[in-house]
mmCIF file of C-alpha atoms in Angstrom:
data_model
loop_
_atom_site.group_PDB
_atom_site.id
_atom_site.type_symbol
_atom_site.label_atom_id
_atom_site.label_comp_id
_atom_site.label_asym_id
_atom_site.label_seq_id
_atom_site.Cartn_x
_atom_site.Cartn_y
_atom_site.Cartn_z
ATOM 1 C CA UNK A 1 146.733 187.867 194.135
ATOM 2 C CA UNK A 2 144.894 186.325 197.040
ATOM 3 C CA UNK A 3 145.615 187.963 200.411
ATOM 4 C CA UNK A 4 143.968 187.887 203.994
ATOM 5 C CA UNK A 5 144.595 190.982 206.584
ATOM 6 C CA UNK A 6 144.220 189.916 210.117
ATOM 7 C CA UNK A 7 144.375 192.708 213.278
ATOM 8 C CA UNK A 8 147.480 192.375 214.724
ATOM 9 C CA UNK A 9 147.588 190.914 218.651
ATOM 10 C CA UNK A 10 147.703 190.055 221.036
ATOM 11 C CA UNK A 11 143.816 190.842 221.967
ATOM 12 C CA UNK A 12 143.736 190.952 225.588
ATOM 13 C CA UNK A 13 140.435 191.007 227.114
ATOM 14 C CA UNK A 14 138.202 189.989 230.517
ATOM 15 C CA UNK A 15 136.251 187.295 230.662
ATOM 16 C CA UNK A 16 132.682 188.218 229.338
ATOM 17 C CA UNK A 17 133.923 190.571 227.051
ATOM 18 C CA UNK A 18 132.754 191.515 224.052
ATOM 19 C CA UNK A 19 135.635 190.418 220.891
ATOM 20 C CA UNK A 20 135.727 191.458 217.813
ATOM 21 C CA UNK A 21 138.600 190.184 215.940
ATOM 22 C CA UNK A 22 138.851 191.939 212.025
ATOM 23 C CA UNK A 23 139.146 190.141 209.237
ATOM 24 C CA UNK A 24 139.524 191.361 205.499
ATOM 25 C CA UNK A 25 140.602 189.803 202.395
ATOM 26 C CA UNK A 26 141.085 190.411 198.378
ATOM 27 C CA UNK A 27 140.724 187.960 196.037
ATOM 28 C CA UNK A 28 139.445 187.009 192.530
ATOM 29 C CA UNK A 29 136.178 185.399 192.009
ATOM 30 C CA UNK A 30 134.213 183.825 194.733
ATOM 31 C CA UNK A 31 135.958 182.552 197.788
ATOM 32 C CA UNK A 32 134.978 180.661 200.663
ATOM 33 C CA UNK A 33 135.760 181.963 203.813
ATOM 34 C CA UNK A 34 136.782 180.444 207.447
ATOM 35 C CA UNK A 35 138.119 181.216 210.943
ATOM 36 C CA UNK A 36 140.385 178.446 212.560
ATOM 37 C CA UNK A 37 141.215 178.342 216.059
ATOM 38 C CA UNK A 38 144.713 176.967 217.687
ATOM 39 C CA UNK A 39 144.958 176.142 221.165
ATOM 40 C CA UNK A 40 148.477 175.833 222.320
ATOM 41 C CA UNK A 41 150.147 172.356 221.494
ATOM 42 C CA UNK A 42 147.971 171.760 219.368
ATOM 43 C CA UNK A 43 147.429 171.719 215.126
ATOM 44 C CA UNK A 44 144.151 174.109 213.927
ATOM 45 C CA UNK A 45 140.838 173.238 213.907
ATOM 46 C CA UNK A 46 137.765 174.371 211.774
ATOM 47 C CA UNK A 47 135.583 176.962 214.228
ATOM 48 C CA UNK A 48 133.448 178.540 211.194
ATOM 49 C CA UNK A 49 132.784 178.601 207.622
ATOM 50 C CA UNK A 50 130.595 180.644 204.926
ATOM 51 C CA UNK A 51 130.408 180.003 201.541
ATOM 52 C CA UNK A 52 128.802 183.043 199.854
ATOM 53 C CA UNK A 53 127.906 186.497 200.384
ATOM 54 C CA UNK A 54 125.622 187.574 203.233
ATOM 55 C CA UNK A 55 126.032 183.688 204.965
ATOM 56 C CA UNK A 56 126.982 183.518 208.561
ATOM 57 C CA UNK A 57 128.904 180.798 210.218
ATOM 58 C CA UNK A 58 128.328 180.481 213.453
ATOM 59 C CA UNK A 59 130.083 178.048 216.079
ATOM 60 C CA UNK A 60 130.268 177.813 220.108
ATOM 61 C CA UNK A 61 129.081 181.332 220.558
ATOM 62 C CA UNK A 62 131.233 182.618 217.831
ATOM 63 C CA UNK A 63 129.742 184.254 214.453
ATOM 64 C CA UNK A 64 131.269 186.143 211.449
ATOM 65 C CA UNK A 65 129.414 187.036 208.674
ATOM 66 C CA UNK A 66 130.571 187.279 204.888
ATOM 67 C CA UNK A 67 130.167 190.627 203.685
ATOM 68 C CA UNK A 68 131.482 191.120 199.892
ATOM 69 C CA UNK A 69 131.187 194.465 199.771
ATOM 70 C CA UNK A 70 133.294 195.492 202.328
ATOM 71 C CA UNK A 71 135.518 192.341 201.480
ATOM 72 C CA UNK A 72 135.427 191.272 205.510
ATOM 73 C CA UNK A 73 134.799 188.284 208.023
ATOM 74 C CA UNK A 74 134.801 189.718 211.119
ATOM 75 C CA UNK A 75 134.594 187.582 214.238
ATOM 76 C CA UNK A 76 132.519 187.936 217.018
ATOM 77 C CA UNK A 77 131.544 186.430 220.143
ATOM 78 C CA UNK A 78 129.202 188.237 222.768
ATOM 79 C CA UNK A 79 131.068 186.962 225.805
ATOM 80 C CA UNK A 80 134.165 185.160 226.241
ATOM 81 C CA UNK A 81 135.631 183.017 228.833
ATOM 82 C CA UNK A 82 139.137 182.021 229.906
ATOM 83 C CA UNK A 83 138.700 178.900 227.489
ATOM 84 C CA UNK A 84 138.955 181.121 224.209
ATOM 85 C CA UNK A 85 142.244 182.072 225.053
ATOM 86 C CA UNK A 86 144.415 180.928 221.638
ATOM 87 C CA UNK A 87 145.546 181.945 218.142
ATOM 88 C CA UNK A 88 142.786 182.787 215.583
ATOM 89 C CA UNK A 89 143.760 182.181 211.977
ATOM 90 C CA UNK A 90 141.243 183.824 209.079
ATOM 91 C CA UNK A 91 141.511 181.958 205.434
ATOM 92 C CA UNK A 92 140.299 181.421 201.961
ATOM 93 C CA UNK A 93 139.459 179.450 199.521
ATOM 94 C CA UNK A 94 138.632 179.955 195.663
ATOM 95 C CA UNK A 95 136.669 177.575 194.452
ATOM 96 C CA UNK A 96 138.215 174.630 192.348
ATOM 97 C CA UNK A 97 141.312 175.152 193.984
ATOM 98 C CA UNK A 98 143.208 173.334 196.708
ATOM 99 C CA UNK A 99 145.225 176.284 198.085
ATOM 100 C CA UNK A 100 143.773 177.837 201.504
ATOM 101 C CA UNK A 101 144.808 181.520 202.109
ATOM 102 C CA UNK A 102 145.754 181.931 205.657
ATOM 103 C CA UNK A 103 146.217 185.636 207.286
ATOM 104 C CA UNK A 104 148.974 186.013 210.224
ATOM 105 C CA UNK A 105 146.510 185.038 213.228
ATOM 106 C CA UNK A 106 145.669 186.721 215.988
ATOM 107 C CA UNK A 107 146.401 186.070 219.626
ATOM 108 C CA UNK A 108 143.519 186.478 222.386
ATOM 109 C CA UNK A 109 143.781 185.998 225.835
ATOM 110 C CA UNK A 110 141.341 185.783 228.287
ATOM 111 C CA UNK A 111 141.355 186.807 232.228
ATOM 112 C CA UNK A 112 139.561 185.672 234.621
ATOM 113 C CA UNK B 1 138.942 157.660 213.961
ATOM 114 C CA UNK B 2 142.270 158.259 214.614
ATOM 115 C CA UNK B 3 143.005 162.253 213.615
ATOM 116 C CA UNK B 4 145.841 162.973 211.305
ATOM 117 C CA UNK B 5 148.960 162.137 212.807
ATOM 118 C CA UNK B 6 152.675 163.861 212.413
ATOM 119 C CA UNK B 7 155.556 162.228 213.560
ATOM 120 C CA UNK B 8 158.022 163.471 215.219
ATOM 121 C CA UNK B 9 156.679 166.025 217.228
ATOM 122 C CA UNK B 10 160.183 167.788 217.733
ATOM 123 C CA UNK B 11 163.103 168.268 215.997
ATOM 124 C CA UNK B 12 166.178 169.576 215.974
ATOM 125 C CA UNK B 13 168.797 169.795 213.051
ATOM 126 C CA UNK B 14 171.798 171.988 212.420
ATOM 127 C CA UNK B 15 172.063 174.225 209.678
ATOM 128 C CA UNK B 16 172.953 171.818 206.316
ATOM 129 C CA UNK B 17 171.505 168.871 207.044
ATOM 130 C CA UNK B 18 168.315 167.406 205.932
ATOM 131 C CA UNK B 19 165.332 166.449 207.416
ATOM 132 C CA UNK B 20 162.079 164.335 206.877
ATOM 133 C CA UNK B 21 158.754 164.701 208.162
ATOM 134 C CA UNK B 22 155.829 162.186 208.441
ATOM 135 C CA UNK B 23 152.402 162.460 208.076
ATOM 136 C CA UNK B 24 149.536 160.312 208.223
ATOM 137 C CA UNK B 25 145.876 161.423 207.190
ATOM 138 C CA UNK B 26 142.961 160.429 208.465
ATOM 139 C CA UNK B 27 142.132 157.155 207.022
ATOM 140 C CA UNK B 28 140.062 157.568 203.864
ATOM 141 C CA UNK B 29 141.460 160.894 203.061
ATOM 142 C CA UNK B 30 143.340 161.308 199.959
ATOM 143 C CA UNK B 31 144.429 164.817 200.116
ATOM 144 C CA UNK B 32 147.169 166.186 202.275
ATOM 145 C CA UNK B 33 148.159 170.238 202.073
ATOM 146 C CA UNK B 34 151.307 171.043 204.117
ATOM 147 C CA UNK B 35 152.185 174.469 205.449
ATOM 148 C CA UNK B 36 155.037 176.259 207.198
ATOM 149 C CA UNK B 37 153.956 177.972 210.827
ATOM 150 C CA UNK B 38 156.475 181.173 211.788
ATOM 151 C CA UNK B 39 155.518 184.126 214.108
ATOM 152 C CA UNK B 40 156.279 186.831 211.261
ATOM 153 C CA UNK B 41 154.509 184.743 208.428
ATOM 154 C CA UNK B 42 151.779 183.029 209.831
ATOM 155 C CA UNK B 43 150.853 179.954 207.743
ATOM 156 C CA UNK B 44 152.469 179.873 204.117
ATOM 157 C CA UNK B 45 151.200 176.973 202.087
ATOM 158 C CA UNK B 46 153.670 174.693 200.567
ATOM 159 C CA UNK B 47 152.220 172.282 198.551
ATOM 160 C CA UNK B 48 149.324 169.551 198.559
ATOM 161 C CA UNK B 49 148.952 165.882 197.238
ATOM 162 C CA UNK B 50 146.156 164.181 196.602
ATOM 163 C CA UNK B 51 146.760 160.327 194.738
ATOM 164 C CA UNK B 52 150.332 160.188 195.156
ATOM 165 C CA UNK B 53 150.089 163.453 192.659
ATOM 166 C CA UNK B 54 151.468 167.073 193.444
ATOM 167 C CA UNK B 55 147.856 169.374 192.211
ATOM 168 C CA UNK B 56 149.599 172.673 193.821
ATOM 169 C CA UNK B 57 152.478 174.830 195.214
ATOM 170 C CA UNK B 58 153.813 177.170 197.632
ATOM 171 C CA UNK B 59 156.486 179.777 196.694
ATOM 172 C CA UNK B 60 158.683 177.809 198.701
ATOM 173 C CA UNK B 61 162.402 177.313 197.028
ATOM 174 C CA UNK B 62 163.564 173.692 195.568
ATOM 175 C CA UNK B 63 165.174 172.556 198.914
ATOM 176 C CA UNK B 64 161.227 171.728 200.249
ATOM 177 C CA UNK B 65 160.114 168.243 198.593
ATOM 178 C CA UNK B 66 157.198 165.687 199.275
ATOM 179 C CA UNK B 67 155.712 163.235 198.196
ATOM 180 C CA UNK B 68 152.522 161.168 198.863
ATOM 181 C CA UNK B 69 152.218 156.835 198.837
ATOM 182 C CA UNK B 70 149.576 154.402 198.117
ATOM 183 C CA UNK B 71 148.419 154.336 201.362
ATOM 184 C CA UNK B 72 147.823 158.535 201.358
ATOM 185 C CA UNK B 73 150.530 158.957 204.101
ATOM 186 C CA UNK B 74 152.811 162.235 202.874
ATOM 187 C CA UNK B 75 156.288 162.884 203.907
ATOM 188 C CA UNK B 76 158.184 166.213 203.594
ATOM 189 C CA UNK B 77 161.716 166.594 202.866
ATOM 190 C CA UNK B 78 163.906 170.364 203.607
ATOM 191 C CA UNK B 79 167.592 169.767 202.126
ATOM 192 C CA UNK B 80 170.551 172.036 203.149
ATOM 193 C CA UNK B 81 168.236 173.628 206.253
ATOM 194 C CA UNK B 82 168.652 177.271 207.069
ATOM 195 C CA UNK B 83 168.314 178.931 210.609
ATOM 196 C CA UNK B 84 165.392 180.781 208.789
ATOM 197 C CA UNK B 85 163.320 176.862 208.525
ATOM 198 C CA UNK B 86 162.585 176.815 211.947
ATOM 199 C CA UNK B 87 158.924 176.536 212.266
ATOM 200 C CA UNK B 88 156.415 174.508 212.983
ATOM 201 C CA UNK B 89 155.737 172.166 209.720
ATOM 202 C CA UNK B 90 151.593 171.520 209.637
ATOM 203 C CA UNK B 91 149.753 168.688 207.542
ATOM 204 C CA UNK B 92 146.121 168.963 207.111
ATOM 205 C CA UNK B 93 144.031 166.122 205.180
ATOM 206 C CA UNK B 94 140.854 166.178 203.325
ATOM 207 C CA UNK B 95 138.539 163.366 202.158
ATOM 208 C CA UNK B 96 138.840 164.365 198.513
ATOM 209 C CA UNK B 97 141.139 167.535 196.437
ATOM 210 C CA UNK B 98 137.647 169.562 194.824
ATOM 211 C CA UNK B 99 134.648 171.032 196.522
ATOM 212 C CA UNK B 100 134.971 172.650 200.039
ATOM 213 C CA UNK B 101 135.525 169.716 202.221
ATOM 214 C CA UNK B 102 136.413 170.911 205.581
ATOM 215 C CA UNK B 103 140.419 170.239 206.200
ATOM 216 C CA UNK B 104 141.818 168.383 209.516
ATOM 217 C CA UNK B 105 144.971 169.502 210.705
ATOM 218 C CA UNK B 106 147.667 167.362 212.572
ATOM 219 C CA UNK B 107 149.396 168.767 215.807
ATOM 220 C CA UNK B 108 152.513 169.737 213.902
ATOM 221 C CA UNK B 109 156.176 169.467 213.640
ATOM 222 C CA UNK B 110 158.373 171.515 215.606
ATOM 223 C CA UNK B 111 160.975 172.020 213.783
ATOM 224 C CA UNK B 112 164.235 174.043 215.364
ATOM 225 C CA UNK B 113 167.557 174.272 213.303
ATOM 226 C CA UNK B 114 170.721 175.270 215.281
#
């Protein structure tokens, strides 16, 4: 069946750090793929998206690019502030169906 | 535009009762997906509506119901609740069930059963 595999947090890093937050996934067909990003309180939001292989999504300094042969969607961002700091969910979607994948999320914080 | 809305925001219920939540899309949107938040599980989908019509569903057990009105506003019932249903209950709507429409989430339903 479908599955996402997130890294495990929490990801604790300095501000203007380098993150890399991994991302792999096994499904049938043709999925879309997409990070979400929860700040605390709050319900997720949409960061990035791709739709096929070799796209990248890219969104407030953040990028992950959709590489079928390794099955991944990694995501990136060159240098990150205190601001980041929240859960990072990676999911799927096949198309013509309404069920999103979502992996575990990951937890980053930030320090100043 | 208003965002989708979940009411309450917090919860709590004992073990054996039953509880419903509310949610309201935002307006024009037909679909709504719910999904169970837990630390261990991360988000497990439970089912979606779109025009007052179940399309899919979680592996959730029978005690987890919904149902979707006229107006696109969703409401999820848990029966006989179970220490192990606290969580927090999100709703997410989209403007229409095919194609990749991006989904909005709500800010949730904490949900804590004693």
């Amino acid at each position: 069946g479908n599955s996402v595999t997130q890294m495990e947090g929490p990801v604790t890093l300095s501000e203007e750090a380098f993150l890399t937050i991994n991302c792999t996934y096994t499904a049938t067909g043709y999925p879309s793929l997409f990070w979400y990003v929860q700040y605390p309180g709050e319900g997720l939001q949409l960061l990035l998206k791709a739709t096929k292989a070799d796209d990248k999504g890219s969104n407030k300094g953040f990028e992950a690019t959709y590489r079928k042969e390794t099955t991944s969607f990694h995501l990136e961002k060159g240098s990150v502030q205190v601001s980041d700091s929240a859960v990072y969910f990676c999911a799927l979607k096949n198309s013509g169906t309404y069920k999103y994948i979502f992996g575990t999320g990951t937890r980053l914080k930030v320090l100043a | 535009k208003a965002g989708v809305t979940q009411t309450p925001r917090y919860l709590i219920k004992t073990r054996g009762q039953q509880v419903t939540l509310s949610c309201s899309p935002i307006s024009g949107h037909r679909s709504v997906s719910w999904y169970q938040q837990t630390p261990g599980q991360g988000l497990q989908f439970l089912f979606e509506y779109f025009s007052e019509t179940q399309r899919n569903k979680g592996n959730f057990p029978g005690r987890f119901s919904g149902r979707q009105f006229s107006n696109s506003r969703s409401e999820m019932n848990v029966s006989t609740l179970e220490l192990g249903d606290s969580a927090l209950y999100l709703c997410a709507s989209r403007l229409e069930a095919s194609g990749d429409n991006e989904q909005f989430f709500g800010p949730g339903t904490r949900l804590t059963v004693l």
